[in-house]
Each structure stands twice: as C-alpha cells, then as structure tokens.
Amino acid sequence: MDYLAKLPVSPFHDTIVAEHKAKQKWVNQKKKGFLRYREPCEALSRFRARHVDCSGETVIIGDKEEVEKQEQQWIRENLEAFMPWRKGPFSIFGTDIDAEWRSERKWQRLVPRLPDLQGKVIADIGCSNGYYMFRMAPYNPAIIVGFEPSVQHYYCFQALRNMAGLRNLHIDLLGVEHIGLFPEIFDVIFLMGVIYHRSSPVDVLKEIFKALKPGGTLLLESQAIPGEEPYALFPEKTYAKVPGTYFVPTGKCLQHWMQRAGFEDAQLFCSHPMSEKEQRRTKWMTFESYSDFLNPQDSSLTIEGYPAPFRVFLCGTK
C-alpha cells in the first residue's frame, strides 16, 4: 500500500494499515472465487504497453502491433475472465471492449465542472475497473486512490494499471464507509453511482466533507427520480431490479442533502433520463441491462412501477 506514503499523514494511519492488511489476507486466499480473477490479473500484468492514451473516449492501453497474434488472443481470453465489463470503453492491445455503460458520456458531462486536477490528491469512491481514473490521468494529478471493495473490479483494475504503467493510480479494497479514516486528505473526491446504495446518505456526505481539504471539491453523480421537489423514493425491496437500493432522490433532494452535510455551494449542473443507448447488453456484458429493468408496457416506469431513473450530477466545495 505504497499510496499511503504519497498522502498527507492521517491520524488513523494505523487503522488504515490494519484494514488494508485484513483485506489483503482475505483477497489472497487460494479459493476459486479469488483465483478466477487473480490468475488472469497476473497473466495480463506481465505485458507493458508502449502506447497508452487516456485522453479520448476509449482508454487505449497498447496497440495490437506491440504483441504477437497468439499473444493477442491470449490477452483477449484473459480479459474475458473479467466479464461482465460494466465500465468502458477500453482497447487493450487491439482488443476492443464495449462495456455495458457508455462511460465516456458520463465523463463528458463532468468535464465542464472539473476543478484543476494537476498535482492534486484525488479519491474515486466505488471506482469499479478504474475507467474514470484513467480518464483523470491526462490531467497529471499527484495521485488517485480508488476505493473498491469488489474482488472482480479490484483485480481488473490492477491488470489494466500494470499494463498501462501508470504509477500514480492506486486502488484499495475499501468502501465509502472507510472515507472517514482520511480526514482532510483529498483535494477532489468523485462519488459516482454509490450514494443510493447507502442507508444513511447524509452521513456519507458528512464523512466525505470531512475527508476533503479546505477548498476541496466533491463531484457526485447518482441515480435519481424525475421531479423538481426535494423528495426521495424509498423502494420496498428493489428499484429497477437492483437490491440494496435505499433512497433514490430527486436532484433537488440530493442538493439539500449536500447542503445539510456542509457544502454551502452545492450545485445541480446536469440531469437527464436514463436510456438503453447508454446502458445496454454487449458481447462483454451479456446479462440483463437497462431495458430489462423497465415496465414492458410503459417505459416511464421501472419493472416495480416506480418512476424510471434519471441521472443527476452535482458539485460542491468545502
């Protein structure tokens, strides 16, 4: 966990180290559920890309000319071990990965509100396979730390980072519940697609507020319901077939949550309805996707009868 040496010292340093060691002991078990991702990670990590370009819609790590044809097929087979791919697109030594989410569209909505990232200390909470971290890399931050408790995403990111050789990108098997261990550490925090999975969203925002340095910025993206009033939906069991969904707010409600957490200048800067053009099945994600989550007779409703999801984007500073 060499990333800690690059961060300001936390008063909870020993707790972070203990948590990291416990997570590493867990993830390094010689069990099938871990080996199915660790082994392809190790196989891919022996490759080093000469050409890396994270500035465009597709994160490019290596050109196909850099490897032999047999190696290219072997790389593809190991990349397939990380299916389903949720975030992308990527191109890895000539293998094009069309992920479930058109993540480049979300990134383009964020770009106009990005603060200066050069030389900054950044956290991406719930970073998945790191697509957005790779898109941040061209802005030359000092360090980006991804918080990601999923074994699949953890090893997928490690494989991609090792092939790309981007040493200012790091990941740890931590969740949003650990952000409070990093008081006044980060200049910028990204929280995208996470908050509606938390049973106490305002408390989460308060912990993020504490983790920001004075003057720091939170960029928040969330699932939401349409509407101008400060309301939140609390589904009975699932929302759009997703368990573990608690409060699904309107953009105005989420703005109020941020204000209650201490962000005096919280701003809603983008809101749009979800679409199957942006989240859909592909060859790299063959399970149910957005169109399967809606009422087949009325696409303005989820399968449960709730309002179909919007996505909202907010920012705020400390």
mmCIF file of C-alpha atoms in Angstrom:
data_model
loop_
_atom_site.group_PDB
_atom_site.id
_atom_site.type_symbol
_atom_site.label_atom_id
_atom_site.label_comp_id
_atom_site.label_asym_id
_atom_site.label_seq_id
_atom_site.Cartn_x
_atom_site.Cartn_y
_atom_site.Cartn_z
ATOM 1 C CA MET A 1 0.000 0.000 0.000
ATOM 2 C CA ASP A 2 2.668 2.458 -1.095
ATOM 3 C CA TYR A 3 -0.030 5.030 -1.843
ATOM 4 C CA LEU A 4 -0.137 5.979 1.862
ATOM 5 C CA ALA A 5 3.386 7.365 1.649
ATOM 6 C CA LYS A 6 2.143 9.788 -1.030
ATOM 7 C CA LEU A 7 -0.763 11.105 1.052
ATOM 8 C CA PRO A 8 -0.789 13.523 3.965
ATOM 9 C CA VAL A 9 -0.485 11.567 7.207
ATOM 10 C CA SER A 10 -3.861 10.504 8.598
ATOM 11 C CA PRO A 11 -4.417 10.345 12.375
ATOM 12 C CA PHE A 12 -5.958 6.945 11.603
ATOM 13 C CA HIS A 13 -2.854 5.650 9.795
ATOM 14 C CA ASP A 14 -2.587 2.508 11.921
ATOM 15 C CA THR A 15 -6.264 1.710 11.420
ATOM 16 C CA ILE A 16 -5.928 2.093 7.649
ATOM 17 C CA VAL A 17 -2.884 -0.209 7.605
ATOM 18 C CA ALA A 18 -4.700 -2.815 9.715
ATOM 19 C CA GLU A 19 -7.759 -2.654 7.455
ATOM 20 C CA HIS A 20 -5.586 -2.975 4.356
ATOM 21 C CA LYS A 21 -3.753 -5.995 5.729
ATOM 22 C CA ALA A 22 -7.022 -7.702 6.652
ATOM 23 C CA LYS A 23 -8.402 -7.074 3.153
ATOM 24 C CA GLN A 24 -5.225 -8.375 1.516
ATOM 25 C CA LYS A 25 -5.297 -11.531 3.604
ATOM 26 C CA TRP A 26 -8.900 -12.041 2.506
ATOM 27 C CA VAL A 27 -8.377 -11.359 -1.209
ATOM 28 C CA ASN A 28 -5.239 -13.530 -1.440
ATOM 29 C CA GLN A 29 -6.980 -16.704 -0.355
ATOM 30 C CA LYS A 30 -6.381 -19.687 -2.623
ATOM 31 C CA LYS A 31 -10.062 -20.182 -3.333
ATOM 32 C CA LYS A 32 -11.812 -20.362 -6.681
ATOM 33 C CA GLY A 33 -13.743 -17.143 -6.168
ATOM 34 C CA PHE A 34 -10.480 -15.217 -5.842
ATOM 35 C CA LEU A 35 -8.282 -17.202 -8.230
ATOM 36 C CA ARG A 36 -10.762 -16.701 -11.095
ATOM 37 C CA TYR A 37 -9.724 -13.027 -11.115
ATOM 38 C CA ARG A 38 -6.242 -13.130 -9.596
ATOM 39 C CA GLU A 39 -4.850 -15.550 -12.185
ATOM 40 C CA PRO A 40 -5.879 -13.507 -15.266
ATOM 41 C CA CYS A 41 -4.627 -10.384 -13.485
ATOM 42 C CA GLU A 42 -1.215 -11.964 -13.013
ATOM 43 C CA ALA A 43 -1.195 -13.233 -16.606
ATOM 44 C CA LEU A 44 -2.001 -9.819 -18.075
ATOM 45 C CA SER A 45 0.316 -7.916 -15.760
ATOM 46 C CA ARG A 46 3.407 -9.295 -17.495
ATOM 47 C CA PHE A 47 2.605 -7.135 -20.542
ATOM 48 C CA ARG A 48 3.751 -3.486 -20.693
ATOM 49 C CA ALA A 49 2.155 -1.174 -23.213
ATOM 50 C CA ARG A 50 4.363 1.208 -25.162
ATOM 51 C CA HIS A 51 1.382 3.276 -26.323
ATOM 52 C CA VAL A 52 -1.105 4.490 -23.695
ATOM 53 C CA ASP A 53 -3.725 7.145 -24.442
ATOM 54 C CA CYS A 54 -6.395 8.050 -21.884
ATOM 55 C CA SER A 55 -7.408 11.346 -23.474
ATOM 56 C CA GLY A 56 -10.127 10.032 -25.781
ATOM 57 C CA GLU A 57 -13.460 8.288 -25.303
ATOM 58 C CA THR A 58 -11.752 4.890 -25.424
ATOM 59 C CA VAL A 59 -8.948 4.239 -22.948
ATOM 60 C CA ILE A 60 -6.178 2.754 -25.097
ATOM 61 C CA ILE A 61 -3.592 0.513 -23.446
ATOM 62 C CA GLY A 62 -1.239 -0.932 -26.041
ATOM 63 C CA ASP A 63 -1.596 -1.329 -29.802
ATOM 64 C CA LYS A 64 -2.099 -4.699 -31.458
ATOM 65 C CA GLU A 65 1.254 -4.308 -33.236
ATOM 66 C CA GLU A 66 3.012 -4.494 -29.862
ATOM 67 C CA VAL A 67 2.206 -8.186 -29.376
ATOM 68 C CA GLU A 68 2.253 -11.330 -31.473
ATOM 69 C CA LYS A 69 -1.035 -12.597 -32.879
ATOM 70 C CA GLN A 70 -1.041 -15.574 -30.498
ATOM 71 C CA GLU A 71 -0.365 -13.266 -27.552
ATOM 72 C CA GLN A 72 -3.217 -11.010 -28.620
ATOM 73 C CA GLN A 73 -5.626 -13.938 -28.485
ATOM 74 C CA TRP A 74 -4.268 -14.946 -25.091
ATOM 75 C CA ILE A 75 -4.739 -11.367 -23.827
ATOM 76 C CA ARG A 76 -8.329 -11.367 -25.072
ATOM 77 C CA GLU A 77 -9.104 -14.646 -23.294
ATOM 78 C CA ASN A 78 -7.753 -13.290 -20.023
ATOM 79 C CA LEU A 79 -9.701 -10.043 -20.433
ATOM 80 C CA GLU A 80 -12.848 -12.112 -20.942
ATOM 81 C CA ALA A 81 -12.276 -13.607 -17.489
ATOM 82 C CA PHE A 82 -13.302 -10.221 -16.040
ATOM 83 C CA MET A 83 -16.729 -10.271 -17.661
ATOM 84 C CA PRO A 84 -19.156 -8.695 -17.177
ATOM 85 C CA TRP A 85 -17.426 -5.419 -18.039
ATOM 86 C CA ARG A 86 -19.560 -2.629 -16.587
ATOM 87 C CA LYS A 87 -17.452 0.484 -17.369
ATOM 88 C CA GLY A 88 -15.660 1.389 -20.564
ATOM 89 C CA PRO A 89 -14.835 1.519 -23.454
ATOM 90 C CA PHE A 90 -11.275 0.185 -23.455
ATOM 91 C CA SER A 91 -8.922 -1.016 -26.169
ATOM 92 C CA ILE A 92 -6.245 -3.393 -24.866
ATOM 93 C CA PHE A 93 -3.516 -4.399 -27.323
ATOM 94 C CA GLY A 94 -6.099 -4.321 -30.121
ATOM 95 C CA THR A 95 -8.965 -5.969 -28.217
ATOM 96 C CA ASP A 96 -11.889 -3.542 -28.127
ATOM 97 C CA ILE A 97 -14.064 -3.816 -25.028
ATOM 98 C CA ASP A 98 -17.585 -2.465 -25.418
ATOM 99 C CA ALA A 99 -18.735 -2.296 -21.794
ATOM 100 C CA GLU A 100 -22.317 -2.167 -20.532
ATOM 101 C CA TRP A 101 -22.103 1.550 -19.731
ATOM 102 C CA ARG A 102 -21.099 4.177 -22.278
ATOM 103 C CA SER A 103 -18.974 5.708 -19.535
ATOM 104 C CA GLU A 104 -17.406 8.265 -21.855
ATOM 105 C CA ARG A 105 -20.767 10.053 -21.959
ATOM 106 C CA LYS A 106 -20.835 10.444 -18.181
ATOM 107 C CA TRP A 107 -17.263 11.717 -18.245
ATOM 108 C CA GLN A 108 -18.095 14.342 -20.866
ATOM 109 C CA ARG A 109 -20.874 15.651 -18.624
ATOM 110 C CA LEU A 110 -18.360 16.019 -15.794
ATOM 111 C CA VAL A 111 -15.602 17.715 -17.788
ATOM 112 C CA PRO A 112 -17.078 21.257 -17.784
ATOM 113 C CA ARG A 113 -17.194 21.219 -13.958
ATOM 114 C CA LEU A 114 -13.837 19.582 -13.280
ATOM 115 C CA PRO A 115 -11.634 21.581 -10.916
ATOM 116 C CA ASP A 116 -7.918 21.834 -11.604
ATOM 117 C CA LEU A 117 -6.620 18.266 -11.160
ATOM 118 C CA GLN A 118 -2.940 18.908 -11.816
ATOM 119 C CA GLY A 119 -0.840 17.907 -8.821
ATOM 120 C CA LYS A 120 -3.940 17.107 -6.777
ATOM 121 C CA VAL A 121 -4.711 14.247 -4.382
ATOM 122 C CA ILE A 122 -7.880 12.545 -5.622
ATOM 123 C CA ALA A 123 -10.196 9.777 -4.411
ATOM 124 C CA ASP A 124 -12.606 7.861 -6.638
ATOM 125 C CA ILE A 125 -15.054 6.070 -4.351
ATOM 126 C CA GLY A 126 -16.558 2.962 -5.940
ATOM 127 C CA CYS A 127 -14.092 3.215 -8.811
ATOM 128 C CA SER A 128 -15.058 -0.111 -10.457
ATOM 129 C CA ASN A 129 -12.410 -1.066 -13.051
ATOM 130 C CA GLY A 130 -10.936 2.427 -12.940
ATOM 131 C CA TYR A 131 -12.251 3.840 -16.224
ATOM 132 C CA TYR A 132 -12.722 7.322 -14.751
ATOM 133 C CA MET A 133 -9.347 7.168 -13.006
ATOM 134 C CA PHE A 134 -7.696 6.521 -16.360
ATOM 135 C CA ARG A 135 -9.619 9.471 -17.832
ATOM 136 C CA MET A 136 -8.264 11.676 -14.998
ATOM 137 C CA ALA A 137 -4.660 10.625 -15.686
ATOM 138 C CA PRO A 138 -4.004 13.107 -18.564
ATOM 139 C CA TYR A 139 -4.692 15.971 -16.111
ATOM 140 C CA ASN A 140 -1.483 14.985 -14.241
ATOM 141 C CA PRO A 141 -2.771 14.554 -10.682
ATOM 142 C CA ALA A 142 -0.252 13.726 -7.975
ATOM 143 C CA ILE A 143 -2.149 10.573 -7.020
ATOM 144 C CA ILE A 144 -5.560 8.976 -7.495
ATOM 145 C CA VAL A 145 -6.752 6.418 -4.955
ATOM 146 C CA GLY A 146 -9.639 4.188 -5.955
ATOM 147 C CA PHE A 147 -11.875 2.792 -3.223
ATOM 148 C CA GLU A 148 -13.329 -0.504 -4.490
ATOM 149 C CA PRO A 149 -14.397 -3.491 -2.345
ATOM 150 C CA SER A 150 -15.272 -5.772 -5.298
ATOM 151 C CA VAL A 151 -12.737 -8.549 -5.951
ATOM 152 C CA GLN A 152 -13.591 -8.600 -9.658
ATOM 153 C CA HIS A 153 -13.094 -4.861 -10.140
ATOM 154 C CA TYR A 154 -10.021 -4.787 -7.895
ATOM 155 C CA TYR A 155 -8.105 -7.332 -9.966
ATOM 156 C CA CYS A 156 -9.370 -5.942 -13.268
ATOM 157 C CA PHE A 157 -8.045 -2.502 -12.371
ATOM 158 C CA GLN A 158 -4.731 -3.955 -11.203
ATOM 159 C CA ALA A 159 -4.304 -5.703 -14.547
ATOM 160 C CA LEU A 160 -5.127 -2.557 -16.534
ATOM 161 C CA ARG A 161 -2.914 -0.315 -14.382
ATOM 162 C CA ASN A 162 0.025 -2.700 -14.603
ATOM 163 C CA MET A 163 -0.247 -2.953 -18.389
ATOM 164 C CA ALA A 164 -0.534 0.835 -18.671
ATOM 165 C CA GLY A 165 2.296 1.505 -16.202
ATOM 166 C CA LEU A 166 0.508 4.466 -14.612
ATOM 167 C CA ARG A 167 2.093 4.554 -11.164
ATOM 168 C CA ASN A 168 0.093 7.472 -9.783
ATOM 169 C CA LEU A 169 -3.086 5.360 -9.950
ATOM 170 C CA HIS A 170 -3.789 3.138 -6.942
ATOM 171 C CA ILE A 171 -6.609 1.010 -5.597
ATOM 172 C CA ASP A 172 -7.508 -0.485 -2.252
ATOM 173 C CA LEU A 173 -10.296 -2.834 -1.196
ATOM 174 C CA LEU A 174 -12.005 -0.092 0.774
ATOM 175 C CA GLY A 175 -15.556 1.192 0.559
ATOM 176 C CA VAL A 176 -17.222 4.536 1.108
ATOM 177 C CA GLU A 177 -17.561 3.570 4.774
ATOM 178 C CA HIS A 178 -13.770 3.967 5.101
ATOM 179 C CA ILE A 179 -13.527 7.540 3.798
ATOM 180 C CA GLY A 180 -13.736 8.851 7.366
ATOM 181 C CA LEU A 181 -10.280 7.391 8.017
ATOM 182 C CA PHE A 182 -8.808 10.087 5.726
ATOM 183 C CA PRO A 183 -9.692 13.466 7.326
ATOM 184 C CA GLU A 184 -8.661 16.495 5.219
ATOM 185 C CA ILE A 185 -6.587 14.309 2.887
ATOM 186 C CA PHE A 186 -8.140 14.800 -0.553
ATOM 187 C CA ASP A 187 -8.343 17.805 -2.871
ATOM 188 C CA VAL A 188 -11.038 16.196 -5.022
ATOM 189 C CA ILE A 189 -13.418 13.306 -4.360
ATOM 190 C CA PHE A 190 -15.522 11.587 -7.014
ATOM 191 C CA LEU A 191 -18.617 9.716 -5.795
ATOM 192 C CA MET A 192 -20.450 8.249 -8.761
ATOM 193 C CA GLY A 193 -23.226 5.671 -8.663
ATOM 194 C CA VAL A 194 -22.838 4.880 -4.965
ATOM 195 C CA ILE A 195 -24.930 7.034 -2.663
ATOM 196 C CA TYR A 196 -28.312 5.395 -3.334
ATOM 197 C CA HIS A 197 -26.842 2.137 -2.027
ATOM 198 C CA ARG A 198 -26.262 3.674 1.409
ATOM 199 C CA SER A 199 -28.941 3.594 4.112
ATOM 200 C CA SER A 200 -27.766 6.911 5.582
ATOM 201 C CA PRO A 201 -26.765 9.130 2.639
ATOM 202 C CA VAL A 202 -26.397 12.375 4.598
ATOM 203 C CA ASP A 203 -23.956 10.706 6.993
ATOM 204 C CA VAL A 204 -21.937 9.535 3.962
ATOM 205 C CA LEU A 205 -21.793 13.092 2.636
ATOM 206 C CA LYS A 206 -20.697 14.381 6.044
ATOM 207 C CA GLU A 207 -17.816 11.894 6.099
ATOM 208 C CA ILE A 208 -16.803 12.910 2.571
ATOM 209 C CA PHE A 209 -16.941 16.560 3.622
ATOM 210 C CA LYS A 210 -14.523 15.783 6.473
ATOM 211 C CA ALA A 211 -12.181 13.915 4.081
ATOM 212 C CA LEU A 212 -11.804 16.958 1.832
ATOM 213 C CA LYS A 213 -9.149 19.567 2.421
ATOM 214 C CA PRO A 214 -10.481 23.113 2.890
ATOM 215 C CA GLY A 215 -11.344 24.323 -0.598
ATOM 216 C CA GLY A 216 -11.682 20.733 -1.832
ATOM 217 C CA THR A 217 -14.336 19.634 -4.324
ATOM 218 C CA LEU A 218 -16.874 16.827 -4.402
ATOM 219 C CA LEU A 219 -18.161 15.671 -7.787
ATOM 220 C CA LEU A 220 -21.227 13.499 -7.266
ATOM 221 C CA GLU A 221 -23.267 11.504 -9.781
ATOM 222 C CA SER A 222 -26.302 9.475 -8.790
ATOM 223 C CA GLN A 223 -29.341 7.604 -9.904
ATOM 224 C CA ALA A 224 -32.398 9.750 -9.294
ATOM 225 C CA ILE A 225 -36.117 10.118 -9.900
ATOM 226 C CA PRO A 226 -37.529 12.962 -12.001
ATOM 227 C CA GLY A 227 -39.051 15.967 -10.299
ATOM 228 C CA GLU A 228 -38.364 19.498 -9.081
ATOM 229 C CA GLU A 229 -39.401 18.957 -5.464
ATOM 230 C CA PRO A 230 -36.973 17.771 -2.733
ATOM 231 C CA TYR A 231 -38.337 14.228 -2.496
ATOM 232 C CA ALA A 232 -36.733 10.791 -2.267
ATOM 233 C CA LEU A 233 -38.185 7.391 -3.150
ATOM 234 C CA PHE A 234 -37.635 4.549 -0.702
ATOM 235 C CA PRO A 235 -38.407 1.314 -2.616
ATOM 236 C CA GLU A 236 -39.990 -1.618 -0.831
ATOM 237 C CA LYS A 237 -37.407 -4.201 -1.942
ATOM 238 C CA THR A 238 -35.724 -3.330 -5.227
ATOM 239 C CA TYR A 239 -35.525 -0.394 -7.625
ATOM 240 C CA ALA A 240 -35.101 -1.290 -11.308
ATOM 241 C CA LYS A 241 -34.430 -4.871 -10.124
ATOM 242 C CA VAL A 242 -31.464 -3.734 -8.030
ATOM 243 C CA PRO A 243 -31.447 -4.847 -4.379
ATOM 244 C CA GLY A 244 -29.605 -2.761 -1.826
ATOM 245 C CA THR A 245 -31.129 0.450 -3.160
ATOM 246 C CA TYR A 246 -32.284 2.738 -0.374
ATOM 247 C CA PHE A 247 -33.100 6.391 -1.044
ATOM 248 C CA VAL A 248 -33.490 7.426 -4.702
ATOM 249 C CA PRO A 249 -33.695 11.231 -4.592
ATOM 250 C CA THR A 250 -34.632 13.990 -6.970
ATOM 251 C CA GLY A 251 -31.767 16.267 -7.914
ATOM 252 C CA LYS A 252 -33.148 18.969 -5.596
ATOM 253 C CA CYS A 253 -33.303 16.496 -2.688
ATOM 254 C CA LEU A 254 -29.690 15.474 -3.256
ATOM 255 C CA GLN A 255 -28.690 19.128 -3.365
ATOM 256 C CA HIS A 256 -30.348 19.615 0.023
ATOM 257 C CA TRP A 257 -28.513 16.566 1.400
ATOM 258 C CA MET A 258 -25.206 18.120 0.327
ATOM 259 C CA GLN A 259 -26.135 21.417 1.976
ATOM 260 C CA ARG A 260 -27.024 19.621 5.214
ATOM 261 C CA ALA A 261 -23.614 17.910 5.076
ATOM 262 C CA GLY A 262 -21.814 21.259 4.932
ATOM 263 C CA PHE A 263 -21.476 22.033 1.206
ATOM 264 C CA GLU A 264 -22.717 25.623 1.079
ATOM 265 C CA ASP A 265 -22.403 25.975 -2.710
ATOM 266 C CA ALA A 266 -23.894 22.629 -3.789
ATOM 267 C CA GLN A 267 -24.994 22.879 -7.411
ATOM 268 C CA LEU A 268 -27.012 20.569 -9.653
ATOM 269 C CA PHE A 269 -25.416 21.046 -13.061
ATOM 270 C CA CYS A 270 -26.802 18.175 -15.152
ATOM 271 C CA SER A 271 -29.883 15.945 -15.150
ATOM 272 C CA HIS A 272 -31.047 13.527 -17.818
ATOM 273 C CA PRO A 273 -33.277 10.455 -18.183
ATOM 274 C CA MET A 274 -31.548 7.118 -18.462
ATOM 275 C CA SER A 275 -31.518 5.385 -21.824
ATOM 276 C CA GLU A 276 -30.754 1.951 -23.244
ATOM 277 C CA LYS A 277 -28.376 3.775 -25.596
ATOM 278 C CA GLU A 278 -26.171 4.445 -22.577
ATOM 279 C CA GLN A 279 -26.571 1.224 -20.570
ATOM 280 C CA ARG A 280 -27.147 -1.973 -22.528
ATOM 281 C CA ARG A 281 -26.105 -5.549 -23.169
ATOM 282 C CA THR A 282 -22.965 -6.121 -25.203
ATOM 283 C CA LYS A 283 -20.682 -9.030 -26.038
ATOM 284 C CA TRP A 284 -18.729 -8.075 -22.914
ATOM 285 C CA MET A 285 -21.814 -7.839 -20.657
ATOM 286 C CA THR A 286 -24.366 -10.482 -21.609
ATOM 287 C CA PHE A 287 -26.716 -10.278 -18.618
ATOM 288 C CA GLU A 288 -29.823 -8.163 -18.077
ATOM 289 C CA SER A 289 -29.366 -4.443 -18.574
ATOM 290 C CA TYR A 290 -31.383 -1.233 -18.614
ATOM 291 C CA SER A 291 -34.215 -2.232 -20.953
ATOM 292 C CA ASP A 292 -34.900 -5.291 -18.776
ATOM 293 C CA PHE A 293 -35.388 -3.095 -15.710
ATOM 294 C CA LEU A 294 -38.371 -1.188 -17.138
ATOM 295 C CA ASN A 295 -42.084 -1.933 -17.340
ATOM 296 C CA PRO A 296 -42.524 -3.525 -20.796
ATOM 297 C CA GLN A 297 -45.843 -1.689 -21.262
ATOM 298 C CA ASP A 298 -44.677 1.717 -20.008
ATOM 299 C CA SER A 299 -41.006 2.687 -20.246
ATOM 300 C CA SER A 300 -41.573 5.680 -17.943
ATOM 301 C CA LEU A 301 -41.827 3.195 -15.072
ATOM 302 C CA THR A 302 -39.482 0.590 -13.646
ATOM 303 C CA ILE A 303 -40.491 -3.061 -13.541
ATOM 304 C CA GLU A 304 -41.728 -2.433 -9.973
ATOM 305 C CA GLY A 305 -43.896 0.518 -11.072
ATOM 306 C CA TYR A 306 -41.660 3.315 -9.770
ATOM 307 C CA PRO A 307 -40.609 6.327 -11.892
ATOM 308 C CA ALA A 308 -37.880 5.302 -14.343
ATOM 309 C CA PRO A 309 -34.407 6.545 -13.384
ATOM 310 C CA PHE A 310 -32.733 9.808 -14.210
ATOM 311 C CA ARG A 311 -29.040 10.511 -13.630
ATOM 312 C CA VAL A 312 -28.050 13.698 -11.841
ATOM 313 C CA PHE A 313 -24.685 15.462 -11.457
ATOM 314 C CA LEU A 314 -23.786 17.781 -8.604
ATOM 315 C CA CYS A 315 -20.694 19.530 -7.322
ATOM 316 C CA GLY A 316 -19.811 21.307 -4.111
ATOM 317 C CA THR A 317 -16.764 22.658 -2.294
ATOM 318 C CA LYS A 318 -15.626 22.693 1.308
#
